């Protein structure tokens, strides 16, 4: 029974939601909306569990005297401070504090999170260029040479000079024909994989809800 | 299903059938094929598997990580378990299940990172279940599953520090990663650890080609269980996936012929 009841609930809910997409029925649609609302509530609760997980992981790191305990302390203090500010400012206005420019939450979001994300995103480009340069050293084969040649043609093909017209055309052809065909092929494969894994879950063969 | 149809740009009136009918045929037909193949596999039929280097070397990677006394890092990506990323998330969890079972003899539980709070307890449960199967539930560490951020970039930032600082000896990343995977792969490169990357997004596949040791492309991320275990239902789902692919290729070729002859509007 330990495995049967969760499996029956999961399969039943899954089949109802799938049926609501495939069979036009107001009843199925309304049931699906109820299930979706429950999922949203559970997802919100999961975020709280996630925050708790973050605090526990870093607390144990501090307790164990890890050499990076200072970072863990900063993380915990930042989490608690942000949570406190969010809860305090949350109930004052109708507009969420995060979207107000005069709120501390908004300032934290724009000043810390957005700027940190921008900094990390800029590092991505840097790492990618270095990796592309290292490629010939780490994987010196025909595929690597072809990959780099396509990257160079794609980049050079952006240059809007009359003398570059043949490269522009080659770049457009690369993006429009082989790259688009490959991308669609990969998307089709992913879609089929998703369908099959969906069938496995709906038939109770794949059970992520184990215990 | 609706998501899949949108991604494939299937027309509402394609072949004269509404989108719903196509979805229904795909779901029911796929389920029938799956059960037929499961019966055949249990009766002794074994589909021929083409070699996928990423899976061939995965067991070796796990073995080496365990022998060296280090731990594995498995990142499930920024995809969520309750939206269109469910399939990819489940594929990552399937690989996690096998990896954690294989590394159960080690004293160190694999570390799992995700940016989806709802995936977090499922990932922890997956490792716990693997450890219970192996009879080493006492070795399970609850802190091994970590929510390191709530968006792709913060996930990459958090996972990068784990790869660099938590004695990680092999790095597996399976999920809907974007170009931010470069941050994590760079951390793995610096540690000189083997890395296997699987993503359903082209940007990550391009980045991983340059930085990872092994790359799983497109639907390859969904067949981990078939390659890494003897599960008959995994073999059956692989065979189903192959048959559906050939049917799809047939439909595309048929559509091209009809279009070329001017018979399709």
Coordinates of C-alpha atoms in Angstrom, one line a residue:
Chain A
X1 CA 0.0 0.0 0.0
X2 CA 3.0 2.3 0.7
X3 CA 3.7 2.4 -3.1
X4 CA 0.2 1.8 -4.5
X5 CA -1.6 4.8 -3.0
X6 CA 1.0 7.4 -4.2
X7 CA 1.2 5.7 -7.6
X8 CA -2.6 5.7 -7.9
X9 CA -2.9 9.4 -7.0
X10 CA -0.1 10.4 -9.4
X11 CA -1.4 8.3 -12.3
X12 CA -5.0 9.5 -11.7
X13 CA -4.0 13.2 -11.6
X14 CA -1.7 12.8 -14.6
X15 CA -4.4 11.2 -16.7
X16 CA -7.0 13.8 -15.8
X17 CA -4.6 16.7 -16.7
X18 CA -3.6 15.0 -19.9
X19 CA -7.2 14.3 -20.8
X20 CA -8.1 18.0 -20.2
X21 CA -5.6 19.0 -22.9
X22 CA -6.8 16.3 -25.4
X23 CA -10.6 16.2 -24.8
X24 CA -12.4 19.6 -24.9
X25 CA -14.5 19.4 -21.7
X26 CA -15.4 22.2 -19.2
X27 CA -15.4 19.7 -16.4
X28 CA -12.0 18.4 -17.1
X29 CA -10.7 22.0 -17.6
X30 CA -12.0 23.1 -14.2
X31 CA -10.5 20.0 -12.5
X32 CA -7.2 20.8 -14.2
X33 CA -7.3 24.4 -12.9
X34 CA -7.8 23.1 -9.3
X35 CA -4.9 20.7 -9.7
X36 CA -2.8 23.6 -11.1
X37 CA -3.7 25.8 -8.1
X38 CA -2.6 23.0 -5.8
X39 CA 0.7 22.7 -7.7
X40 CA 1.3 26.4 -7.3
X41 CA 0.6 26.3 -3.5
X42 CA 3.0 23.3 -3.2
X43 CA 5.7 25.0 -5.2
X44 CA 5.4 28.0 -2.9
X45 CA 5.8 25.7 0.1
X46 CA 8.7 24.0 -1.6
X47 CA 10.5 27.4 -1.8
X48 CA 10.3 27.7 2.0
X49 CA 11.7 24.2 2.4
X50 CA 14.4 25.2 0.0
X51 CA 15.3 28.2 2.1
X52 CA 15.4 26.0 5.2
X53 CA 17.7 23.6 3.3
X54 CA 20.0 26.5 2.4
X55 CA 20.2 27.6 6.0
X56 CA 20.8 24.1 7.3
X57 CA 23.6 23.4 4.8
X58 CA 25.4 26.6 5.7
X59 CA 24.8 26.2 9.5
X60 CA 26.4 22.8 9.4
X61 CA 29.3 24.2 7.5
X62 CA 29.8 26.9 10.3
X63 CA 29.5 24.2 13.0
X64 CA 32.0 22.0 11.4
X65 CA 34.6 24.8 11.3
X66 CA 34.9 24.7 7.5
X67 CA 37.6 27.1 6.2
X68 CA 34.8 28.9 4.3
X69 CA 32.6 29.4 7.3
X70 CA 32.6 33.2 6.8
X71 CA 30.9 32.9 3.5
X72 CA 28.3 30.6 5.0
X73 CA 27.7 33.1 7.8
X74 CA 27.3 35.9 5.2
X75 CA 24.8 33.7 3.2
X76 CA 22.7 33.0 6.2
X77 CA 22.6 36.6 7.4
X78 CA 21.7 37.8 3.9
X79 CA 18.9 35.2 3.6
X80 CA 17.5 36.2 7.0
X81 CA 17.8 39.9 6.3
X82 CA 16.1 39.6 2.9
X83 CA 13.4 37.5 4.3
X84 CA 12.7 39.9 7.2
X85 CA 12.7 42.9 4.8
X86 CA 10.4 41.1 2.4
X87 CA 7.9 40.1 5.1
X88 CA 8.0 43.6 6.7
X89 CA 7.5 45.5 3.5
X90 CA 5.1 43.0 1.9
X91 CA 1.9 44.0 3.7
X92 CA 2.1 47.8 3.4
X93 CA 1.1 48.5 -0.2
X94 CA -0.9 46.8 -2.9
X95 CA 2.1 46.7 -5.3
X96 CA 4.7 44.1 -4.3
X97 CA 7.7 45.7 -2.6
X98 CA 10.0 44.0 -5.1
X99 CA 8.7 46.2 -7.9
X100 CA 8.7 49.5 -6.0
X101 CA 11.8 51.7 -6.5
X102 CA 11.4 53.2 -3.0
X103 CA 11.5 49.9 -1.1
X104 CA 14.5 48.1 0.4
X105 CA 13.4 44.9 -1.3
X106 CA 13.5 46.6 -4.7
X107 CA 16.9 48.2 -3.9
X108 CA 18.3 44.8 -2.9
X109 CA 16.9 43.2 -6.0
X110 CA 18.3 45.8 -8.4
X111 CA 21.5 46.6 -6.6
X112 CA 22.6 43.1 -5.6
X113 CA 20.8 40.4 -7.5
X114 CA 20.5 42.1 -11.0
X115 CA 24.0 43.5 -10.9
X116 CA 25.5 40.1 -9.7
X117 CA 23.6 38.3 -12.5
X118 CA 24.9 40.8 -15.1
X119 CA 28.5 40.3 -13.8
X120 CA 28.1 36.5 -14.0
X121 CA 26.5 36.6 -17.4
X122 CA 29.5 38.7 -18.7
X123 CA 31.8 36.0 -17.4
X124 CA 30.0 33.4 -19.5
X125 CA 31.1 35.1 -22.7
X126 CA 34.7 35.3 -21.4
X127 CA 34.8 31.6 -20.5
X128 CA 33.2 30.6 -23.8
X129 CA 35.9 32.4 -25.8
X130 CA 38.7 30.8 -23.8
X131 CA 37.1 27.4 -24.2
X132 CA 36.8 27.9 -27.9
X133 CA 40.5 28.8 -28.1
X134 CA 41.5 25.8 -25.9
X135 CA 39.4 23.4 -28.0
X136 CA 42.1 22.7 -30.5
X137 CA 44.4 21.7 -27.7
X138 CA 42.0 19.5 -25.8
X139 CA 40.2 17.9 -28.7
X140 CA 42.3 18.2 -31.8
X141 CA 40.0 16.5 -34.3
X142 CA 38.1 17.3 -37.5
X143 CA 34.9 18.1 -35.6
X144 CA 36.7 20.7 -33.5
X145 CA 38.2 22.3 -36.6
X146 CA 34.8 22.4 -38.2
X147 CA 33.2 23.8 -35.1
X148 CA 35.7 26.6 -34.8
X149 CA 35.4 27.3 -38.5
X150 CA 31.6 27.7 -38.2
X151 CA 32.0 29.9 -35.2
X152 CA 34.5 32.2 -37.0
X153 CA 32.3 32.4 -40.1
X154 CA 29.2 33.1 -38.0
X155 CA 31.0 35.9 -36.2
X156 CA 32.8 37.4 -39.2
X157 CA 29.6 37.2 -41.2
X158 CA 28.1 39.9 -39.0
X159 CA 30.5 42.5 -40.4
X160 CA 28.4 44.9 -42.6
X161 CA 31.0 45.6 -45.3
X162 CA 30.5 45.1 -49.0
X163 CA 33.7 43.1 -49.3
X164 CA 32.3 40.6 -46.8
X165 CA 29.2 39.8 -48.9
X166 CA 30.2 36.2 -49.6
X167 CA 30.9 35.5 -45.9
X168 CA 27.5 37.1 -45.1
X169 CA 25.8 34.8 -47.5
X170 CA 27.7 31.8 -46.1
X171 CA 26.7 32.7 -42.6
X172 CA 23.1 33.2 -43.5
X173 CA 23.1 29.8 -45.2
X174 CA 24.7 28.1 -42.2
X175 CA 22.2 29.6 -39.8
X176 CA 19.2 29.1 -42.1
X177 CA 19.8 25.6 -43.4
X178 CA 22.1 23.2 -41.5
X179 CA 21.8 24.9 -38.1
X180 CA 18.0 25.3 -38.3
X181 CA 17.6 21.7 -39.6
X182 CA 19.8 20.4 -36.7
X183 CA 18.0 22.5 -34.2
X184 CA 14.6 21.2 -35.3
X185 CA 15.9 17.6 -35.3
X186 CA 17.1 18.0 -31.7
X187 CA 13.8 19.6 -30.7
X188 CA 11.9 16.7 -32.2
X189 CA 14.1 14.2 -30.4
X190 CA 13.6 16.0 -27.1
X191 CA 9.8 16.2 -27.7
X192 CA 9.7 12.4 -28.3
X193 CA 11.8 11.8 -25.3
X194 CA 9.4 13.9 -23.2
X195 CA 6.4 11.9 -24.6
X196 CA 8.0 8.6 -23.7
X197 CA 9.0 9.6 -20.2
X198 CA 5.5 11.0 -19.8
X199 CA 4.1 7.6 -20.7
X200 CA 6.4 5.9 -18.2
X201 CA 5.2 8.2 -15.4
X202 CA 1.5 7.9 -16.4
X203 CA 1.8 4.1 -16.4
X204 CA 3.5 4.1 -13.0
X205 CA 6.8 2.6 -14.4
X206 CA 8.8 5.7 -13.7
X207 CA 8.1 6.8 -10.1
X208 CA 10.0 9.8 -8.8
X209 CA 7.8 9.6 -5.7
X210 CA 9.6 6.6 -4.2
X211 CA 9.3 6.8 -0.4
Chain B
X1 CA 1.2 17.8 -25.0
X2 CA 0.2 21.3 -25.9
X3 CA 3.7 22.5 -25.2
X4 CA 5.2 19.8 -27.5
X5 CA 2.8 20.7 -30.3
X6 CA 3.7 24.4 -30.0
X7 CA 7.5 23.6 -30.0
X8 CA 7.1 21.5 -33.1
X9 CA 4.9 24.2 -34.7
X10 CA 2.3 21.6 -35.5
X11 CA -0.5 23.3 -37.4
X12 CA -4.1 23.1 -36.0
X13 CA -5.2 21.7 -39.3
X14 CA -2.1 19.6 -40.1
X15 CA -3.2 16.6 -42.2
X16 CA -6.8 17.7 -41.7
X17 CA -6.7 16.8 -38.0
X18 CA -7.0 19.1 -35.0
X19 CA -4.0 19.4 -32.7
X20 CA -5.9 17.5 -29.9
X21 CA -6.4 14.4 -32.1
X22 CA -2.7 14.3 -33.0
X23 CA -1.8 14.5 -29.3
X24 CA -4.3 11.8 -28.4
X25 CA -2.9 9.5 -31.1
X26 CA 0.7 10.2 -30.0
X27 CA -0.2 9.5 -26.3
X28 CA -2.3 6.4 -26.9
X29 CA -0.1 5.0 -29.7
X30 CA 3.0 5.6 -27.6
X31 CA 1.5 3.8 -24.6
X32 CA 0.5 0.8 -26.7
X33 CA 3.9 0.6 -28.3
X34 CA 5.6 0.8 -24.9
X35 CA 3.6 -2.1 -23.5
X36 CA 4.2 -4.2 -26.6
X37 CA 7.9 -3.6 -26.4
X38 CA 8.0 -4.2 -22.6
X39 CA 6.3 -7.6 -23.2
X40 CA 8.9 -8.3 -26.0
X41 CA 11.9 -7.3 -23.9
X42 CA 10.7 -9.5 -21.0
X43 CA 10.3 -12.3 -23.6
X44 CA 14.0 -12.0 -24.6
X45 CA 14.0 -9.3 -27.3
X46 CA 16.9 -6.9 -26.8
X47 CA 17.1 -3.7 -28.8
X48 CA 20.6 -3.0 -30.3
X49 CA 22.0 0.1 -28.6
X50 CA 24.3 2.4 -30.5
X51 CA 27.3 3.4 -28.5
X52 CA 26.9 6.7 -26.6
X53 CA 30.3 7.7 -25.2
X54 CA 28.8 9.8 -22.4
X55 CA 27.0 6.7 -20.9
X56 CA 29.8 4.3 -21.7
X57 CA 32.2 6.2 -19.5
X58 CA 29.8 7.3 -16.8
X59 CA 30.2 4.1 -14.8
X60 CA 34.0 4.5 -15.0
X61 CA 33.7 8.1 -13.8
X62 CA 31.6 7.1 -10.8
X63 CA 34.0 4.3 -10.0
X64 CA 37.0 6.5 -10.1
X65 CA 35.3 9.2 -8.0
X66 CA 34.4 6.5 -5.4
X67 CA 37.9 5.0 -5.4
X68 CA 39.5 8.4 -4.9
X69 CA 37.4 9.1 -1.9
X70 CA 35.8 12.1 -3.4
X71 CA 32.2 12.7 -4.4
X72 CA 30.1 13.1 -7.5
X73 CA 28.3 16.3 -8.3
X74 CA 25.0 16.0 -10.3
X75 CA 23.3 19.2 -11.4
X76 CA 19.7 18.8 -12.4
X77 CA 19.6 22.3 -14.0
X78 CA 17.3 25.3 -13.8
X79 CA 14.3 23.3 -15.2
X80 CA 11.3 22.7 -13.0
X81 CA 9.4 19.6 -12.2
X82 CA 6.0 21.0 -12.6
X83 CA 6.1 22.7 -16.0
X84 CA 7.3 21.9 -19.5
X85 CA 10.7 21.0 -18.1
X86 CA 9.3 17.9 -16.2
X87 CA 10.6 15.4 -18.8
X88 CA 14.1 16.7 -18.6
X89 CA 14.0 16.9 -14.8
X90 CA 12.8 13.3 -14.7
X91 CA 15.6 12.3 -17.1
X92 CA 18.1 13.9 -14.8
X93 CA 16.6 12.2 -11.8
X94 CA 16.8 8.8 -13.5
X95 CA 20.6 9.3 -14.0
X96 CA 20.9 10.5 -10.4
X97 CA 19.2 7.3 -9.3
X98 CA 21.8 5.2 -11.1
X99 CA 24.7 7.3 -10.1
X100 CA 23.8 7.4 -6.4
X101 CA 23.2 3.6 -6.4
X102 CA 26.7 3.1 -8.0
X103 CA 28.4 5.4 -5.5
X104 CA 26.6 4.0 -2.5
X105 CA 29.7 2.1 -1.5
X106 CA 31.5 5.5 -1.0
X107 CA 31.4 7.3 2.3
X108 CA 30.4 10.5 0.5
X109 CA 26.9 11.0 -0.8
X110 CA 26.7 12.6 -4.3
X111 CA 25.8 16.3 -4.2
X112 CA 22.8 17.3 -6.2
X113 CA 22.2 20.9 -7.2
X114 CA 19.0 22.5 -8.6
X115 CA 17.3 25.8 -8.8
X116 CA 13.8 24.4 -8.5
X117 CA 12.6 24.1 -4.9
X118 CA 10.0 21.5 -5.8
X119 CA 12.7 19.3 -7.4
X120 CA 14.8 19.4 -4.2
X121 CA 12.8 16.9 -2.0
X122 CA 12.4 14.6 -5.0
X123 CA 16.2 14.6 -5.6
X124 CA 16.8 13.9 -1.9
X125 CA 14.2 11.1 -2.0
X126 CA 15.9 9.6 -5.1
X127 CA 19.3 9.3 -3.4
X128 CA 17.7 8.0 -0.2
X129 CA 15.8 5.4 -2.1
X130 CA 19.0 4.3 -3.9
X131 CA 20.9 4.0 -0.6
X132 CA 18.0 2.1 0.9
X133 CA 18.1 -0.4 -2.0
X134 CA 21.8 -0.9 -1.4
X135 CA 21.3 -1.3 2.4
X136 CA 23.4 1.7 3.3
X137 CA 20.7 4.2 4.3
X138 CA 22.8 5.3 7.4
X139 CA 25.3 6.8 5.0
X140 CA 22.7 9.1 3.4
X141 CA 23.4 12.8 4.1
X142 CA 20.3 15.1 4.0
X143 CA 22.4 18.1 3.1
X144 CA 23.5 16.4 -0.2
X145 CA 20.6 17.9 -2.1
X146 CA 21.0 21.7 -2.4
X147 CA 18.9 24.5 -3.6
X148 CA 21.7 26.9 -4.6
X149 CA 19.7 29.5 -6.4
X150 CA 16.3 30.2 -7.9
X151 CA 17.4 31.1 -11.5
X152 CA 19.9 29.7 -14.0
X153 CA 22.8 32.1 -13.3
X154 CA 22.7 31.8 -9.5
X155 CA 22.5 28.0 -9.9
X156 CA 25.6 28.2 -12.0
X157 CA 27.3 30.5 -9.4
X158 CA 26.4 28.2 -6.5
X159 CA 27.3 25.0 -8.3
X160 CA 30.6 26.5 -9.3
X161 CA 31.7 26.9 -5.7
X162 CA 30.5 23.3 -4.9
X163 CA 32.5 21.9 -7.8
X164 CA 35.6 23.8 -6.7
X165 CA 35.4 23.4 -2.9
X166 CA 33.4 20.2 -2.0
X167 CA 35.9 17.5 -3.1
X168 CA 34.0 16.8 -6.2
X169 CA 35.8 14.2 -8.5
X170 CA 33.2 13.9 -11.3
X171 CA 30.7 16.3 -12.6
X172 CA 27.4 15.4 -14.3
X173 CA 25.0 18.1 -15.5
X174 CA 21.7 17.0 -17.0
X175 CA 19.0 19.6 -17.5
X176 CA 17.7 22.5 -19.5
X177 CA 20.9 24.5 -19.1
X178 CA 21.7 27.5 -21.2
X179 CA 25.0 29.3 -21.9
X180 CA 25.5 29.7 -18.1
X181 CA 26.7 26.1 -18.0
X182 CA 30.0 27.6 -19.1
X183 CA 30.6 28.8 -15.5
X184 CA 30.1 25.3 -14.1
X185 CA 32.1 23.6 -16.8
X186 CA 34.9 26.0 -16.4
X187 CA 35.0 25.1 -12.6
X188 CA 35.2 21.5 -13.6
X189 CA 38.0 22.2 -16.1
X190 CA 40.0 23.9 -13.5
X191 CA 39.6 21.0 -11.1
X192 CA 40.6 18.6 -14.0
X193 CA 37.7 16.3 -13.3
X194 CA 35.7 14.3 -15.9
X195 CA 32.5 16.1 -17.0
X196 CA 29.4 14.8 -18.7
X197 CA 26.8 17.3 -19.9
X198 CA 23.4 16.8 -21.3
X199 CA 21.0 19.6 -22.2
X200 CA 17.9 20.0 -24.4
X201 CA 19.0 23.5 -25.3
X202 CA 21.4 24.2 -28.2
X203 CA 23.3 27.0 -26.5
X204 CA 24.4 24.6 -23.7
X205 CA 25.3 21.9 -26.2
X206 CA 27.6 24.2 -28.1
X207 CA 29.3 25.3 -24.9
X208 CA 29.6 21.7 -23.6
X209 CA 31.1 20.6 -26.9
X210 CA 34.1 22.9 -26.2
X211 CA 34.3 22.3 -22.4
X212 CA 33.0 18.9 -21.4
X213 CA 34.5 15.5 -21.9
X214 CA 31.3 13.9 -22.9
X215 CA 28.2 15.4 -24.4
X216 CA 24.6 14.0 -24.5
X217 CA 22.7 15.6 -27.4
X218 CA 19.0 16.0 -27.5
X219 CA 17.0 12.9 -26.8
X220 CA 20.1 11.1 -25.5
X221 CA 19.4 12.6 -22.1
X222 CA 16.2 10.6 -21.9
X223 CA 17.8 7.1 -22.4
X224 CA 20.1 7.0 -19.4
X225 CA 18.3 4.3 -17.6
X226 CA 18.3 2.0 -20.7
X227 CA 22.1 2.4 -21.1
X228 CA 23.0 2.3 -17.5
X229 CA 20.7 -0.5 -16.2
X230 CA 19.1 -3.7 -17.2
X231 CA 15.6 -2.5 -16.6
X232 CA 13.3 -4.0 -19.3
X233 CA 10.9 -1.1 -19.2
X234 CA 13.8 1.3 -19.9
X235 CA 14.7 -0.8 -22.9
X236 CA 11.0 -0.8 -24.0
X237 CA 10.8 3.0 -23.7
X238 CA 14.0 3.3 -25.8
X239 CA 12.5 1.1 -28.5
X240 CA 9.2 3.1 -28.4
X241 CA 11.2 6.3 -28.8
X242 CA 12.9 4.9 -31.8
X243 CA 9.7 3.7 -33.5
X244 CA 8.0 7.1 -32.8
X245 CA 11.1 8.8 -34.4
X246 CA 10.8 6.7 -37.5
X247 CA 7.1 7.4 -37.8
X248 CA 7.8 11.1 -37.4
X249 CA 10.5 10.9 -40.1
X250 CA 8.0 9.1 -42.4
X251 CA 5.4 11.8 -41.7
X252 CA 7.9 14.6 -42.5
X253 CA 9.0 12.9 -45.7
X254 CA 5.4 12.3 -46.7
X255 CA 4.6 16.0 -46.0
X256 CA 7.6 17.1 -48.1
X257 CA 6.4 14.9 -51.0
X258 CA 2.8 16.3 -50.7
X259 CA 4.1 19.9 -50.5
X260 CA 6.4 19.3 -53.5
X261 CA 3.5 18.0 -55.5
X262 CA 1.3 21.0 -54.5
X263 CA -1.2 18.8 -52.7
X264 CA -0.8 20.4 -49.3
X265 CA -2.2 23.9 -48.8

